[in-house]
mmCIF file of C-alpha atoms in Angstrom:
data_model
loop_
_atom_site.group_PDB
_atom_site.id
_atom_site.type_symbol
_atom_site.label_atom_id
_atom_site.label_comp_id
_atom_site.label_asym_id
_atom_site.label_seq_id
_atom_site.Cartn_x
_atom_site.Cartn_y
_atom_site.Cartn_z
ATOM 1 C CA MET R 1 0.000 0.000 0.000
ATOM 2 C CA ALA R 2 2.811 2.416 0.940
ATOM 3 C CA ILE R 3 4.587 1.704 -2.347
ATOM 4 C CA ALA R 4 1.372 2.288 -4.304
ATOM 5 C CA ALA R 5 0.796 5.590 -2.496
ATOM 6 C CA LYS R 6 4.347 6.713 -3.242
ATOM 7 C CA ILE R 7 3.907 5.897 -6.938
ATOM 8 C CA ALA R 8 0.635 7.845 -6.995
ATOM 9 C CA ASP R 9 2.286 10.870 -5.334
ATOM 10 C CA THR R 10 5.131 10.780 -7.848
ATOM 11 C CA ALA R 11 2.700 10.603 -10.755
ATOM 12 C CA GLU R 12 0.799 13.604 -9.382
ATOM 13 C CA VAL R 13 3.992 15.671 -9.084
ATOM 14 C CA THR R 14 5.013 14.710 -12.619
ATOM 15 C CA SER R 15 1.574 15.618 -13.921
ATOM 16 C CA ASP R 16 1.681 19.022 -12.177
ATOM 17 C CA SER R 17 5.127 19.675 -13.629
ATOM 18 C CA ALA R 18 3.909 18.835 -17.125
ATOM 19 C CA ARG R 19 0.975 21.205 -16.738
ATOM 20 C CA THR R 20 3.142 24.097 -15.553
ATOM 21 C CA SER R 21 6.027 23.679 -18.003
ATOM 22 C CA ASP R 22 6.112 26.256 -20.776
ATOM 23 C CA PRO R 23 7.405 25.030 -24.157
ATOM 24 C CA VAL R 24 8.300 28.582 -25.206
ATOM 25 C CA LEU R 25 10.448 29.090 -22.109
ATOM 26 C CA GLU R 26 12.033 25.690 -22.605
ATOM 27 C CA ARG R 27 12.928 26.583 -26.194
ATOM 28 C CA ILE R 28 14.418 30.009 -25.478
ATOM 29 C CA ASP R 29 16.269 28.723 -22.416
ATOM 30 C CA PHE R 30 17.768 25.938 -24.521
ATOM 31 C CA ILE R 31 18.920 28.388 -27.208
ATOM 32 C CA TYR R 32 20.451 30.663 -24.580
ATOM 33 C CA SER R 33 22.163 27.749 -22.800
ATOM 34 C CA GLU R 34 24.449 27.355 -25.834
ATOM 35 C CA MET R 35 25.476 31.027 -25.757
ATOM 36 C CA VAL R 36 27.859 33.057 -23.617
ATOM 37 C CA PRO R 37 25.698 34.670 -20.901
ATOM 38 C CA LEU R 38 24.945 38.368 -21.190
ATOM 39 C CA GLN R 39 26.971 40.444 -18.731
ATOM 40 C CA TRP R 40 25.216 43.760 -18.244
ATOM 41 C CA THR R 41 24.047 45.762 -15.262
ATOM 42 C CA PRO R 42 21.187 48.129 -16.132
ATOM 43 C CA PRO R 43 21.061 51.649 -14.676
ATOM 44 C CA ALA R 44 19.694 51.865 -11.145
ATOM 45 C CA ASP R 45 17.176 54.567 -12.103
ATOM 46 C CA ARG R 46 15.781 52.727 -15.131
ATOM 47 C CA TRP R 47 12.261 52.449 -13.661
ATOM 48 C CA ARG R 48 11.927 56.152 -12.835
ATOM 49 C CA HIS R 49 9.094 56.560 -15.347
ATOM 50 C CA LEU R 50 7.744 53.009 -15.146
ATOM 51 C CA GLN R 51 6.253 53.020 -11.658
ATOM 52 C CA ARG R 52 2.832 51.668 -12.686
ATOM 53 C CA THR R 53 4.361 49.035 -14.952
ATOM 54 C CA VAL R 54 6.620 47.704 -12.218
ATOM 55 C CA GLU R 55 3.877 47.885 -9.604
ATOM 56 C CA THR R 56 1.581 45.812 -11.823
ATOM 57 C CA LEU R 57 4.282 43.179 -12.267
ATOM 58 C CA GLN R 58 5.133 43.117 -8.565
ATOM 59 C CA LYS R 59 1.484 42.623 -7.630
ATOM 60 C CA GLY R 60 1.082 39.770 -10.102
ATOM 61 C CA GLY R 61 -1.308 41.713 -12.301
ATOM 62 C CA THR R 62 -1.904 41.838 -16.048
ATOM 63 C CA LEU R 63 0.185 44.270 -18.100
ATOM 64 C CA ARG R 64 -0.908 45.090 -21.652
ATOM 65 C CA VAL R 65 2.074 46.048 -23.807
ATOM 66 C CA VAL R 66 2.210 47.403 -27.356
ATOM 67 C CA MET R 67 5.557 47.047 -29.132
ATOM 68 C CA LEU R 68 5.673 49.677 -31.883
ATOM 69 C CA GLY R 69 8.173 49.855 -34.716
ATOM 70 C CA ASP R 70 9.675 47.881 -37.577
ATOM 71 C CA SER R 71 11.010 44.386 -38.259
ATOM 72 C CA ILE R 72 13.732 44.880 -35.628
ATOM 73 C CA VAL R 73 11.005 45.408 -33.044
ATOM 74 C CA ASN R 74 9.314 42.302 -34.424
ATOM 75 C CA ASP R 75 12.529 40.347 -33.830
ATOM 76 C CA THR R 76 12.685 41.770 -30.310
ATOM 77 C CA SER R 77 9.143 40.544 -29.743
ATOM 78 C CA ARG R 78 10.025 37.118 -31.173
ATOM 79 C CA SER R 79 12.535 36.725 -28.341
ATOM 80 C CA SER R 80 9.534 36.030 -26.056
ATOM 81 C CA TRP R 81 11.027 38.426 -23.510
ATOM 82 C CA GLU R 82 7.656 38.613 -21.778
ATOM 83 C CA LYS R 83 8.002 34.967 -20.724
ATOM 84 C CA LEU R 84 11.330 35.760 -19.073
ATOM 85 C CA VAL R 85 9.840 38.742 -17.250
ATOM 86 C CA GLU R 86 6.756 36.805 -16.141
ATOM 87 C CA ARG R 87 9.091 34.258 -14.586
ATOM 88 C CA LEU R 88 10.603 37.044 -12.476
ATOM 89 C CA TYR R 89 7.194 38.094 -11.140
ATOM 90 C CA PRO R 90 5.059 35.108 -10.080
ATOM 91 C CA GLY R 91 1.423 35.578 -11.020
ATOM 92 C CA ALA R 92 2.084 38.423 -13.444
ATOM 93 C CA HIS R 93 0.819 38.164 -17.005
ATOM 94 C CA ILE R 94 1.990 40.252 -19.957
ATOM 95 C CA GLU R 95 -0.429 40.652 -22.851
ATOM 96 C CA LYS R 96 1.888 41.594 -25.716
ATOM 97 C CA VAL R 97 0.696 43.219 -28.929
ATOM 98 C CA THR R 98 3.383 43.343 -31.624
ATOM 99 C CA SER R 99 2.362 46.360 -33.687
ATOM 100 C CA VAL R 100 4.902 46.639 -36.488
ATOM 101 C CA ARG R 101 5.318 47.424 -40.168
ATOM 102 C CA GLY R 102 8.471 46.703 -42.179
ATOM 103 C CA SER R 103 10.950 49.602 -42.493
ATOM 104 C CA THR R 104 8.540 51.871 -40.643
ATOM 105 C CA GLY R 105 9.004 54.334 -37.804
ATOM 106 C CA CYS R 106 7.197 57.124 -36.011
ATOM 107 C CA TRP R 107 7.163 59.291 -39.141
ATOM 108 C CA TYR R 108 4.361 56.927 -40.223
ATOM 109 C CA TYR R 109 2.746 56.078 -36.906
ATOM 110 C CA LYS R 110 2.217 59.741 -35.946
ATOM 111 C CA ASP R 111 -0.621 59.974 -38.474
ATOM 112 C CA PRO R 112 -3.828 59.893 -36.391
ATOM 113 C CA THR R 113 -5.326 57.039 -38.405
ATOM 114 C CA GLN R 114 -2.202 54.900 -38.045
ATOM 115 C CA LEU R 115 -1.776 55.787 -34.378
ATOM 116 C CA GLN R 116 -5.314 54.605 -33.732
ATOM 117 C CA GLU R 117 -4.767 51.370 -35.655
ATOM 118 C CA TYR R 118 -1.338 50.465 -34.326
ATOM 119 C CA VAL R 119 -1.539 51.753 -30.740
ATOM 120 C CA LEU R 120 -4.658 53.426 -29.398
ATOM 121 C CA LYS R 121 -7.220 50.723 -30.159
ATOM 122 C CA HIS R 122 -5.218 48.253 -28.065
ATOM 123 C CA LYS R 123 -5.472 50.450 -24.932
ATOM 124 C CA PRO R 124 -1.979 49.583 -23.677
ATOM 125 C CA ASP R 125 -0.564 50.076 -20.202
ATOM 126 C CA LEU R 126 2.936 50.303 -21.678
ATOM 127 C CA VAL R 127 4.112 51.277 -25.161
ATOM 128 C CA MET R 128 7.609 50.205 -26.237
ATOM 129 C CA ILE R 129 8.950 52.176 -29.214
ATOM 130 C CA GLY R 130 12.073 50.973 -31.001
ATOM 131 C CA GLY R 131 13.685 49.919 -34.254
ATOM 132 C CA ILE R 132 16.036 51.329 -36.865
ATOM 133 C CA SER R 133 13.498 52.929 -39.208
ATOM 134 C CA HIS R 134 12.725 56.308 -37.646
ATOM 135 C CA ARG R 135 14.772 58.177 -40.286
ATOM 136 C CA ASP R 136 16.554 60.144 -37.536
ATOM 137 C CA ASP R 137 13.235 61.924 -37.006
ATOM 138 C CA ILE R 138 13.107 62.645 -33.281
ATOM 139 C CA ASP R 139 10.246 65.111 -33.711
ATOM 140 C CA SER R 140 8.014 62.339 -35.051
ATOM 141 C CA VAL R 141 8.811 60.164 -32.041
ATOM 142 C CA ARG R 142 7.819 63.096 -29.850
ATOM 143 C CA GLU R 143 4.548 63.467 -31.772
ATOM 144 C CA VAL R 144 3.725 59.808 -31.236
ATOM 145 C CA ILE R 145 4.409 60.095 -27.496
ATOM 146 C CA ARG R 146 2.210 63.153 -27.180
ATOM 147 C CA GLY R 147 -0.495 61.686 -29.399
ATOM 148 C CA ILE R 148 -0.713 58.583 -27.222
ATOM 149 C CA ARG R 149 -0.896 60.624 -24.046
ATOM 150 C CA ALA R 150 -3.530 62.961 -25.436
ATOM 151 C CA ALA R 151 -5.787 60.121 -26.551
ATOM 152 C CA LEU R 152 -5.640 57.625 -23.693
ATOM 153 C CA GLU R 153 -6.574 57.948 -20.041
ATOM 154 C CA PRO R 154 -4.750 57.064 -17.930
ATOM 155 C CA ASP R 155 -1.649 57.821 -19.956
ATOM 156 C CA PRO R 156 0.224 54.642 -20.882
ATOM 157 C CA GLU R 157 3.812 54.543 -19.716
ATOM 158 C CA ILE R 158 6.302 54.682 -22.575
ATOM 159 C CA LEU R 159 9.678 53.010 -23.042
ATOM 160 C CA LEU R 160 11.985 54.243 -25.808
ATOM 161 C CA MET R 161 14.564 51.709 -27.038
ATOM 162 C CA SER R 162 17.694 52.641 -28.975
ATOM 163 C CA PRO R 163 18.610 50.838 -32.238
ATOM 164 C CA CYS R 164 20.318 47.471 -32.597
ATOM 165 C CA PHE R 165 21.039 45.027 -35.423
ATOM 166 C CA GLY R 166 20.436 46.360 -38.919
ATOM 167 C CA HIS R 167 23.475 46.820 -41.163
ATOM 168 C CA LYS R 168 25.830 48.083 -38.448
ATOM 169 C CA ASP R 169 28.459 45.867 -36.845
ATOM 170 C CA PRO R 170 29.502 47.209 -33.421
ATOM 171 C CA ARG R 171 32.714 45.173 -33.538
ATOM 172 C CA VAL R 172 34.116 47.443 -36.255
ATOM 173 C CA ASP R 173 31.873 50.509 -36.104
ATOM 174 C CA PRO R 174 34.090 53.472 -35.074
ATOM 175 C CA GLU R 175 31.014 55.372 -33.848
ATOM 176 C CA TRP R 176 29.878 52.656 -31.441
ATOM 177 C CA THR R 177 30.254 53.386 -27.731
ATOM 178 C CA PHE R 178 28.976 51.456 -24.754
ATOM 179 C CA ASP R 179 27.610 54.562 -23.054
ATOM 180 C CA VAL R 180 25.275 56.965 -24.800
ATOM 181 C CA PRO R 181 27.333 60.101 -25.620
ATOM 182 C CA SER R 182 25.847 62.901 -23.534
ATOM 183 C CA ASP R 183 26.789 65.603 -26.019
ATOM 184 C CA GLY R 184 26.330 63.565 -29.192
ATOM 185 C CA ASN R 185 24.078 64.310 -32.138
ATOM 186 C CA SER R 186 23.352 60.702 -33.065
ATOM 187 C CA PHE R 187 19.790 59.409 -33.080
ATOM 188 C CA ARG R 188 20.663 57.365 -29.998
ATOM 189 C CA SER R 189 21.829 60.433 -28.056
ATOM 190 C CA ARG R 190 18.850 62.493 -29.128
ATOM 191 C CA LEU R 191 16.466 59.661 -28.259
ATOM 192 C CA LYS R 192 17.813 59.576 -24.714
ATOM 193 C CA LYS R 193 17.455 63.348 -24.476
ATOM 194 C CA LEU R 194 13.890 63.064 -25.770
ATOM 195 C CA ALA R 195 13.111 60.514 -23.060
ATOM 196 C CA GLU R 196 14.342 62.970 -20.445
ATOM 197 C CA GLU R 197 12.335 65.834 -21.930
ATOM 198 C CA GLU R 198 9.111 63.846 -22.282
ATOM 199 C CA LYS R 199 9.596 61.916 -19.043
ATOM 200 C CA THR R 200 9.513 58.482 -20.626
ATOM 201 C CA ALA R 201 11.625 55.472 -19.742
ATOM 202 C CA PHE R 202 14.707 54.774 -21.869
ATOM 203 C CA LEU R 203 16.452 51.496 -22.630
ATOM 204 C CA ASP R 204 19.764 51.753 -24.423
ATOM 205 C CA MET R 205 19.810 48.494 -26.391
ATOM 206 C CA THR R 206 22.789 49.671 -28.472
ATOM 207 C CA GLY R 207 25.299 49.502 -25.615
ATOM 208 C CA PRO R 208 24.728 46.024 -24.136
ATOM 209 C CA TRP R 209 23.969 44.521 -27.555
ATOM 210 C CA GLY R 210 27.213 45.889 -28.991
ATOM 211 C CA GLN R 211 29.239 44.925 -25.936
ATOM 212 C CA TYR R 212 27.947 41.369 -26.158
ATOM 213 C CA LEU R 213 28.912 41.036 -29.817
ATOM 214 C CA ARG R 214 32.353 42.520 -29.172
ATOM 215 C CA THR R 215 33.159 40.136 -26.313
ATOM 216 C CA CYS R 216 31.281 36.858 -26.911
ATOM 217 C CA GLY R 217 33.840 35.384 -29.304
ATOM 218 C CA GLU R 218 31.357 34.626 -32.079
ATOM 219 C CA ASP R 219 31.027 36.205 -35.509
ATOM 220 C CA ILE R 220 28.077 38.563 -35.851
ATOM 221 C CA HIS R 221 26.607 36.338 -38.568
ATOM 222 C CA TRP R 222 26.111 33.606 -35.950
ATOM 223 C CA PHE R 223 23.381 35.881 -34.573
ATOM 224 C CA LYS R 224 21.722 36.943 -37.847
ATOM 225 C CA ARG R 225 19.404 35.287 -40.366
ATOM 226 C CA ASP R 226 20.276 37.836 -43.076
ATOM 227 C CA ILE R 227 22.337 41.026 -43.330
ATOM 228 C CA VAL R 228 19.816 43.002 -41.251
ATOM 229 C CA HIS R 229 17.809 40.758 -38.947
ATOM 230 C CA ALA R 230 18.489 38.646 -35.887
ATOM 231 C CA ASN R 231 18.072 34.892 -35.883
ATOM 232 C CA ALA R 232 16.956 32.990 -32.776
ATOM 233 C CA ARG R 233 20.342 33.538 -31.092
ATOM 234 C CA GLY R 234 20.289 37.239 -31.908
ATOM 235 C CA GLU R 235 16.758 37.470 -30.609
ATOM 236 C CA ALA R 236 17.968 35.806 -27.418
ATOM 237 C CA ILE R 237 20.410 38.676 -26.814
ATOM 238 C CA LEU R 238 17.568 41.174 -27.087
ATOM 239 C CA GLY R 239 15.292 39.132 -24.861
ATOM 240 C CA ARG R 240 17.921 38.825 -22.144
ATOM 241 C CA ILE R 241 18.594 42.580 -22.248
ATOM 242 C CA LEU R 242 14.908 43.155 -21.553
ATOM 243 C CA GLU R 243 14.949 40.480 -18.868
ATOM 244 C CA LYS R 244 17.807 42.241 -17.070
ATOM 245 C CA PHE R 245 16.112 45.620 -17.517
ATOM 246 C CA PHE R 246 13.031 44.341 -15.666
ATOM 247 C CA THR R 247 14.884 42.221 -13.084
ATOM 248 C CA PRO R 248 14.188 43.433 -9.515
#
């Protein structure tokens, strides 16, 4: 009888484990297990303009996120970063809407019709804006931020993400720096300044992404599926950057 009870208990534990296992997490963890781990410490003040987002996660609530941008943002979404973040906050659930259009940035999304279609109708709690297709047009990013805030109540929190992947190779790019130049005129520098002016959160993807590629010992093509876009390993870098950004 005791042996039978022990077998039954074991079967129940196994069954519970099978129910709670997540095949997406298993897949992305397996891919990452074959890579050099990301070494990056995010800024201590990174959540300064994400108080409601973090509070929702900490309380195990549901967070509705719109990711706005181009195919690079689509690759970032494909990393399944939300699964990594949910694992950090038991009970939390992230409803992710990937709202992208190839080679498209805020110069397109600022149009009221497009803003409604790609962002407003989803009623997000958090909007993540990124990609490499903004045409250096900071003013259009500002218009999108203000358009979102004017249309939705309460205002969604906004996270601006600097560019990564694309045609640039940070291993040989003379303009690449780990830190965002404070007095620079690059899109990256101006995006950070915009975040400060508009009181949005800012995630510099360019720095940790470039540092990883410069130090991991692998060729950049090991992380790309073509000359522009990340493959599953490249997506893993982006997902782990977001995981660290949201790690308590």
